[in-house]
Coordinates of C-alpha atoms in Angstrom, one line a residue:
M21 CA 5.6 -1.9 -15.3
A22 CA 6.9 -4.9 -17.2
L23 CA 10.0 -7.1 -17.5
E24 CA 12.4 -5.8 -20.1
D25 CA 12.2 -8.8 -22.4
N26 CA 8.4 -8.8 -22.3
A27 CA 8.6 -12.4 -23.6
A28 CA 5.1 -13.6 -22.6
E29 CA 3.0 -10.5 -23.0
E30 CA 0.3 -12.2 -25.0
L31 CA 0.6 -15.7 -23.5
S32 CA -1.2 -17.4 -20.7
G33 CA -0.5 -20.6 -18.8
I34 CA 3.0 -21.9 -18.1
V35 CA 5.8 -21.1 -20.6
R36 CA 9.6 -21.1 -20.8
S37 CA 11.1 -17.6 -21.1
G38 CA 14.9 -17.6 -21.4
R39 CA 16.3 -19.0 -18.2
D40 CA 13.0 -18.6 -16.4
I41 CA 9.7 -20.6 -16.2
L42 CA 6.8 -18.2 -16.4
C43 CA 3.2 -18.6 -15.2
I44 CA 0.5 -16.1 -16.4
F45 CA -3.1 -16.0 -15.2
K46 CA -5.7 -13.4 -14.7
A47 CA -7.1 -12.4 -11.3
M48 CA -8.4 -9.2 -9.7
A49 CA -9.2 -8.0 -13.2
T50 CA -5.4 -7.8 -14.0
P51 CA -2.8 -10.0 -15.6
C52 CA -0.7 -11.8 -13.0
E53 CA 2.8 -13.1 -13.7
V54 CA 5.1 -15.3 -11.7
R55 CA 8.6 -15.7 -13.1
L56 CA 10.8 -18.4 -11.5
E57 CA 14.5 -18.9 -12.3
T58 CA 14.6 -22.7 -12.5
S59 CA 14.7 -25.6 -14.9
D60 CA 12.6 -27.8 -12.7
E61 CA 9.2 -27.8 -14.2
A62 CA 7.6 -29.8 -11.4
L63 CA 8.9 -27.3 -8.9
A64 CA 7.7 -24.4 -10.9
S65 CA 4.2 -26.0 -11.3
G66 CA 3.9 -26.4 -7.5
V67 CA 4.9 -22.7 -6.9
F68 CA 2.5 -21.5 -9.5
E69 CA -0.4 -23.5 -8.1
A70 CA 0.3 -22.1 -4.6
V71 CA 0.5 -18.5 -5.9
E72 CA -2.7 -18.7 -7.9
A73 CA -4.6 -20.4 -5.1
E74 CA -3.6 -17.7 -2.6
T75 CA -4.4 -14.9 -5.1
R76 CA -7.9 -16.3 -5.8
R77 CA -8.5 -16.7 -2.1
I78 CA -7.8 -13.1 -1.5
E79 CA -9.8 -12.0 -4.5
Q80 CA -12.8 -14.1 -3.3
K81 CA -12.5 -12.7 0.2
Y82 CA -12.2 -9.0 -0.6
S83 CA -13.8 -8.5 -4.0
R84 CA -16.6 -5.9 -3.9
Y85 CA -18.1 -7.8 -6.9
R86 CA -18.8 -10.9 -4.9
A87 CA -21.9 -11.1 -2.7
D88 CA -20.2 -13.6 -0.5
S89 CA -17.1 -11.6 0.2
V90 CA -16.1 -10.1 3.5
I91 CA -16.3 -6.6 1.9
S92 CA -19.9 -7.2 0.7
R93 CA -20.9 -8.5 4.1
I94 CA -19.5 -5.4 5.8
N95 CA -21.1 -3.0 3.3
A96 CA -24.5 -4.7 3.6
A97 CA -24.6 -4.5 7.4
A98 CA -26.4 -1.1 7.1
G99 CA -25.3 0.4 10.4
E100 CA -24.8 -2.8 12.3
A101 CA -21.4 -3.7 13.8
T102 CA -19.6 -6.5 11.8
P103 CA -16.9 -8.6 13.6
V104 CA -13.9 -9.3 11.4
D105 CA -11.2 -12.0 11.3
P106 CA -7.5 -11.1 12.1
E107 CA -6.5 -10.8 8.5
T108 CA -9.2 -8.4 7.7
A109 CA -8.5 -6.5 10.9
M110 CA -4.9 -6.1 9.8
L111 CA -5.9 -4.6 6.5
L112 CA -8.3 -2.3 8.2
Y113 CA -5.7 -1.1 10.7
F114 CA -3.3 -0.6 7.8
S115 CA -5.9 1.4 5.9
A116 CA -6.6 3.5 9.0
Q117 CA -2.9 4.3 9.4
C118 CA -2.7 5.3 5.7
Y119 CA -5.7 7.6 6.2
A120 CA -4.0 9.3 9.2
L121 CA -0.6 9.6 7.5
S122 CA -2.0 11.0 4.3
D123 CA -4.0 13.8 6.0
R124 CA -7.3 12.0 5.1
L125 CA -6.4 11.5 1.4
F126 CA -6.0 7.7 1.4
D127 CA -9.6 6.7 2.3
I128 CA -11.1 3.3 1.7
T129 CA -14.6 4.7 1.9
S130 CA -14.1 6.7 -1.3
G131 CA -14.6 3.8 -3.7
I132 CA -18.3 4.6 -3.7
L133 CA -17.5 7.6 -5.9
R134 CA -17.4 5.1 -8.8
R135 CA -21.1 5.4 -9.0
V136 CA -20.7 8.8 -10.7
W137 CA -17.2 8.5 -12.2
K138 CA -16.6 6.2 -15.2
F139 CA -13.0 6.5 -16.4
D140 CA -13.5 5.1 -19.9
G141 CA -11.5 7.6 -21.9
S142 CA -14.6 9.6 -22.9
D143 CA -15.5 13.2 -22.1
R144 CA -18.4 12.4 -19.9
L145 CA -18.0 14.2 -16.5
P146 CA -20.5 13.9 -13.7
S147 CA -22.3 17.0 -12.5
K148 CA -21.2 18.8 -9.3
A149 CA -24.6 17.9 -7.8
D150 CA -24.1 14.2 -8.5
V151 CA -20.6 14.2 -7.0
S152 CA -21.8 16.1 -3.9
A153 CA -24.6 13.6 -3.3
V154 CA -22.2 10.6 -3.2
L155 CA -19.6 12.5 -1.3
A156 CA -21.9 12.5 1.7
Y157 CA -21.1 8.8 2.1
V158 CA -17.3 9.3 2.0
G159 CA -15.1 9.7 5.1
W160 CA -13.2 7.1 7.2
K161 CA -13.8 9.4 10.2
K162 CA -17.5 8.5 10.0
V163 CA -16.6 4.8 10.5
V164 CA -16.6 3.1 13.9
W165 CA -13.7 0.7 14.1
E166 CA -13.0 -0.8 17.4
K167 CA -12.7 -4.2 19.2
Q168 CA -12.2 -6.1 15.9
A169 CA -15.6 -4.9 14.6
I170 CA -16.5 -2.3 12.0
T171 CA -19.7 -0.2 11.7
L172 CA -20.5 1.8 8.6
R173 CA -23.3 4.4 8.5
P174 CA -26.2 3.3 6.2
G175 CA -25.2 3.9 2.6
M176 CA -21.5 3.9 3.2
E177 CA -19.1 1.3 1.8
I178 CA -15.5 0.3 2.1
D179 CA -13.3 -0.9 -0.7
F180 CA -9.9 -2.6 -0.5
G181 CA -9.1 -1.8 -4.1
G182 CA -6.2 0.3 -3.0
V183 CA -4.5 -2.4 -1.0
A184 CA -5.8 -5.9 -2.0
K185 CA -3.6 -6.4 -5.1
E186 CA -0.5 -5.2 -3.3
Y187 CA -1.3 -7.4 -0.3
A188 CA -1.8 -10.4 -2.7
V189 CA 1.6 -9.9 -4.2
D190 CA 3.2 -9.9 -0.7
R191 CA 1.2 -13.0 0.3
A192 CA 2.0 -14.8 -3.0
L193 CA 5.7 -14.2 -2.5
A194 CA 5.5 -15.5 1.1
M195 CA 3.8 -18.7 -0.1
A196 CA 6.2 -19.2 -2.9
T197 CA 9.4 -18.8 -0.9
Q198 CA 8.1 -21.4 1.6
I199 CA 8.3 -23.9 -1.3
T200 CA 11.7 -22.9 -2.9
P201 CA 14.6 -20.5 -2.5
A202 CA 14.9 -20.1 -6.3
P203 CA 14.9 -16.5 -7.5
M204 CA 11.5 -15.2 -8.5
L205 CA 9.6 -12.1 -9.5
I206 CA 5.8 -11.7 -8.9
N207 CA 4.1 -9.1 -11.0
F208 CA 0.4 -8.3 -10.7
G209 CA -0.6 -5.6 -13.1
G210 CA 2.6 -3.6 -12.6
D211 CA 2.8 -4.1 -8.8
L212 CA 5.7 -6.4 -8.3
R213 CA 8.1 -7.9 -5.8
V214 CA 11.2 -10.0 -6.0
S215 CA 12.6 -12.6 -3.6
G216 CA 16.2 -11.5 -4.2
P217 CA 18.8 -11.2 -7.0
R218 CA 19.1 -13.7 -9.7
Q219 CA 21.3 -16.8 -9.3
D220 CA 24.3 -15.1 -10.8
G221 CA 23.8 -12.1 -8.5
A222 CA 22.3 -9.9 -11.3
R223 CA 19.4 -7.7 -10.6
W224 CA 16.0 -8.1 -12.3
K225 CA 15.4 -5.5 -15.0
V226 CA 12.0 -3.8 -15.0
A227 CA 10.7 -1.3 -17.5
I228 CA 8.7 1.8 -16.4
E229 CA 6.0 2.0 -19.1
S230 CA 5.4 5.2 -21.0
V231 CA 2.3 7.2 -20.1
D232 CA 1.5 8.0 -23.7
K233 CA 0.1 5.7 -26.4
S234 CA 3.5 4.8 -27.9
G235 CA 3.8 1.6 -26.0
G236 CA 7.4 2.4 -25.2
M237 CA 9.1 2.8 -21.9
E238 CA 10.1 5.8 -19.8
G239 CA 13.1 4.1 -18.2
L240 CA 14.6 0.9 -16.8
V241 CA 14.8 0.0 -13.1
E242 CA 17.1 -2.7 -11.7
I243 CA 15.9 -4.4 -8.6
A244 CA 17.6 -7.0 -6.4
Q245 CA 15.2 -7.0 -3.4
G246 CA 11.8 -5.6 -2.4
A247 CA 9.0 -4.2 -4.4
L248 CA 8.0 -1.7 -7.0
T249 CA 4.5 -0.2 -7.6
T250 CA 3.2 2.4 -10.0
S251 CA 0.2 4.6 -9.7
G252 CA -1.0 6.8 -12.6
D253 CA -3.6 7.6 -15.2
A254 CA -2.2 5.9 -18.3
R255 CA -5.2 3.6 -18.7
R256 CA -8.1 5.1 -16.7
F257 CA -9.0 8.7 -17.4
L258 CA -11.5 11.1 -18.9
L259 CA -10.6 13.8 -21.4
K260 CA -12.7 16.9 -21.9
D261 CA -11.8 20.2 -23.6
G262 CA -8.1 19.3 -23.5
V263 CA -8.1 18.6 -19.8
R264 CA -7.2 15.1 -18.6
Y265 CA -8.9 13.7 -15.5
G266 CA -7.1 10.8 -13.9
H267 CA -9.0 8.1 -12.0
I268 CA -7.4 8.8 -8.6
L269 CA -10.0 10.9 -6.7
N270 CA -9.5 13.3 -3.9
P271 CA -11.9 12.0 -1.2
K272 CA -12.3 15.4 0.3
T273 CA -13.7 16.9 -2.9
G274 CA -14.9 13.9 -4.9
W275 CA -13.0 15.1 -8.0
P276 CA -9.8 13.9 -9.6
V277 CA -6.6 15.1 -8.0
E278 CA -5.4 18.3 -9.6
D279 CA -1.8 18.9 -10.9
A280 CA -0.9 15.3 -10.1
P281 CA 2.0 13.4 -11.9
R282 CA 0.9 11.2 -14.7
S283 CA 2.8 8.3 -13.1
V284 CA 4.6 7.6 -9.8
T285 CA 6.8 4.5 -9.3
V286 CA 8.0 3.7 -5.8
A287 CA 10.5 1.2 -4.5
A288 CA 9.9 -0.2 -1.0
A289 CA 10.4 -3.3 1.1
T290 CA 6.9 -4.6 0.5
C291 CA 4.2 -4.1 -2.2
L292 CA 1.8 -2.8 0.5
E293 CA 4.3 -0.1 1.5
A294 CA 5.2 0.8 -2.0
G295 CA 1.6 0.9 -3.2
M296 CA 0.5 3.1 -0.3
T297 CA 3.3 5.5 -0.9
S298 CA 2.8 5.8 -4.7
T299 CA -0.9 6.3 -4.3
I300 CA -0.5 9.0 -1.5
A301 CA 2.1 10.7 -3.7
I302 CA -0.5 11.0 -6.6
L303 CA -3.0 12.3 -4.0
Q304 CA -0.6 15.1 -3.1
G305 CA -1.0 16.6 -6.6
K306 CA 1.6 19.3 -7.3
K307 CA 3.3 18.5 -4.0
A308 CA 4.0 14.8 -5.0
E309 CA 7.7 15.2 -5.4
R310 CA 8.0 17.1 -2.2
F311 CA 6.2 14.4 -0.4
L312 CA 8.4 11.6 -1.8
K313 CA 11.5 13.5 -0.9
R314 CA 10.3 14.1 2.6
E315 CA 9.5 10.4 3.0
G316 CA 13.0 9.5 1.8
V317 CA 11.9 6.8 -0.7
R318 CA 13.3 5.8 -4.1
A319 CA 10.7 7.0 -6.6
W320 CA 10.3 8.1 -10.2
C321 CA 7.7 10.7 -11.2
I322 CA 6.5 11.4 -14.8
R323 CA 4.6 14.6 -15.5

């Protein structure tokens, strides 16, 4: 998703965009945008510094690519119990709830499947044998999580890739609103949240990007409060013999979800809630719309 005017698409740093001051940086392998409706550049600079610092703190703490991260420490414990701090415990409890609510489809142990799946737009599919070999290390039910400590079986891993970015958006907004009540929108790679309506009471206008290569948009959403997230296969996929394989994998089979929407956008109170819902909807495959209707959420599906 992107703001309708798309004023700073190719820029970085701090820039003026209409009635807003905009900060753009890269973290968590995604473009991060903070849009603040103010003319006070000093205030904006303070907000942006706080947001970027909090985002990089979360990235450092939970990135699987850093040997010193909490995730790497847990994954390297090789069968030993690893005590965790309250923040990590909260994310683990949240992930466990998602696992239960999704009928074991939202599974933070499934990230290890990346060893055999490379969603680079090519036609290179892994063999069934390779997928089955890695699938033996997938399954939250195999994890021991109790008394603020987690124990993984040797060879297993956890990955907060499905929650960390959304959590970072929520935390960034919390930090920013402690500094100023000025209207703002925080957008990390299409997962976004607003503090409230604009100063004149108008809603923020956000485009739902097209799933094809046209670069256009599928529609326009107006938001005055809360969050929007989008899950889909527009950028990460494989294509073989006319069949498109999206990057969201079914942890029960180790293969891409069949008959899933190309894109699901969900509105919710927080980014964590919206992101969980949009991802679980994709995991439902052909039942995605039925799931969203049953949950009673505002959502937009593209097939």
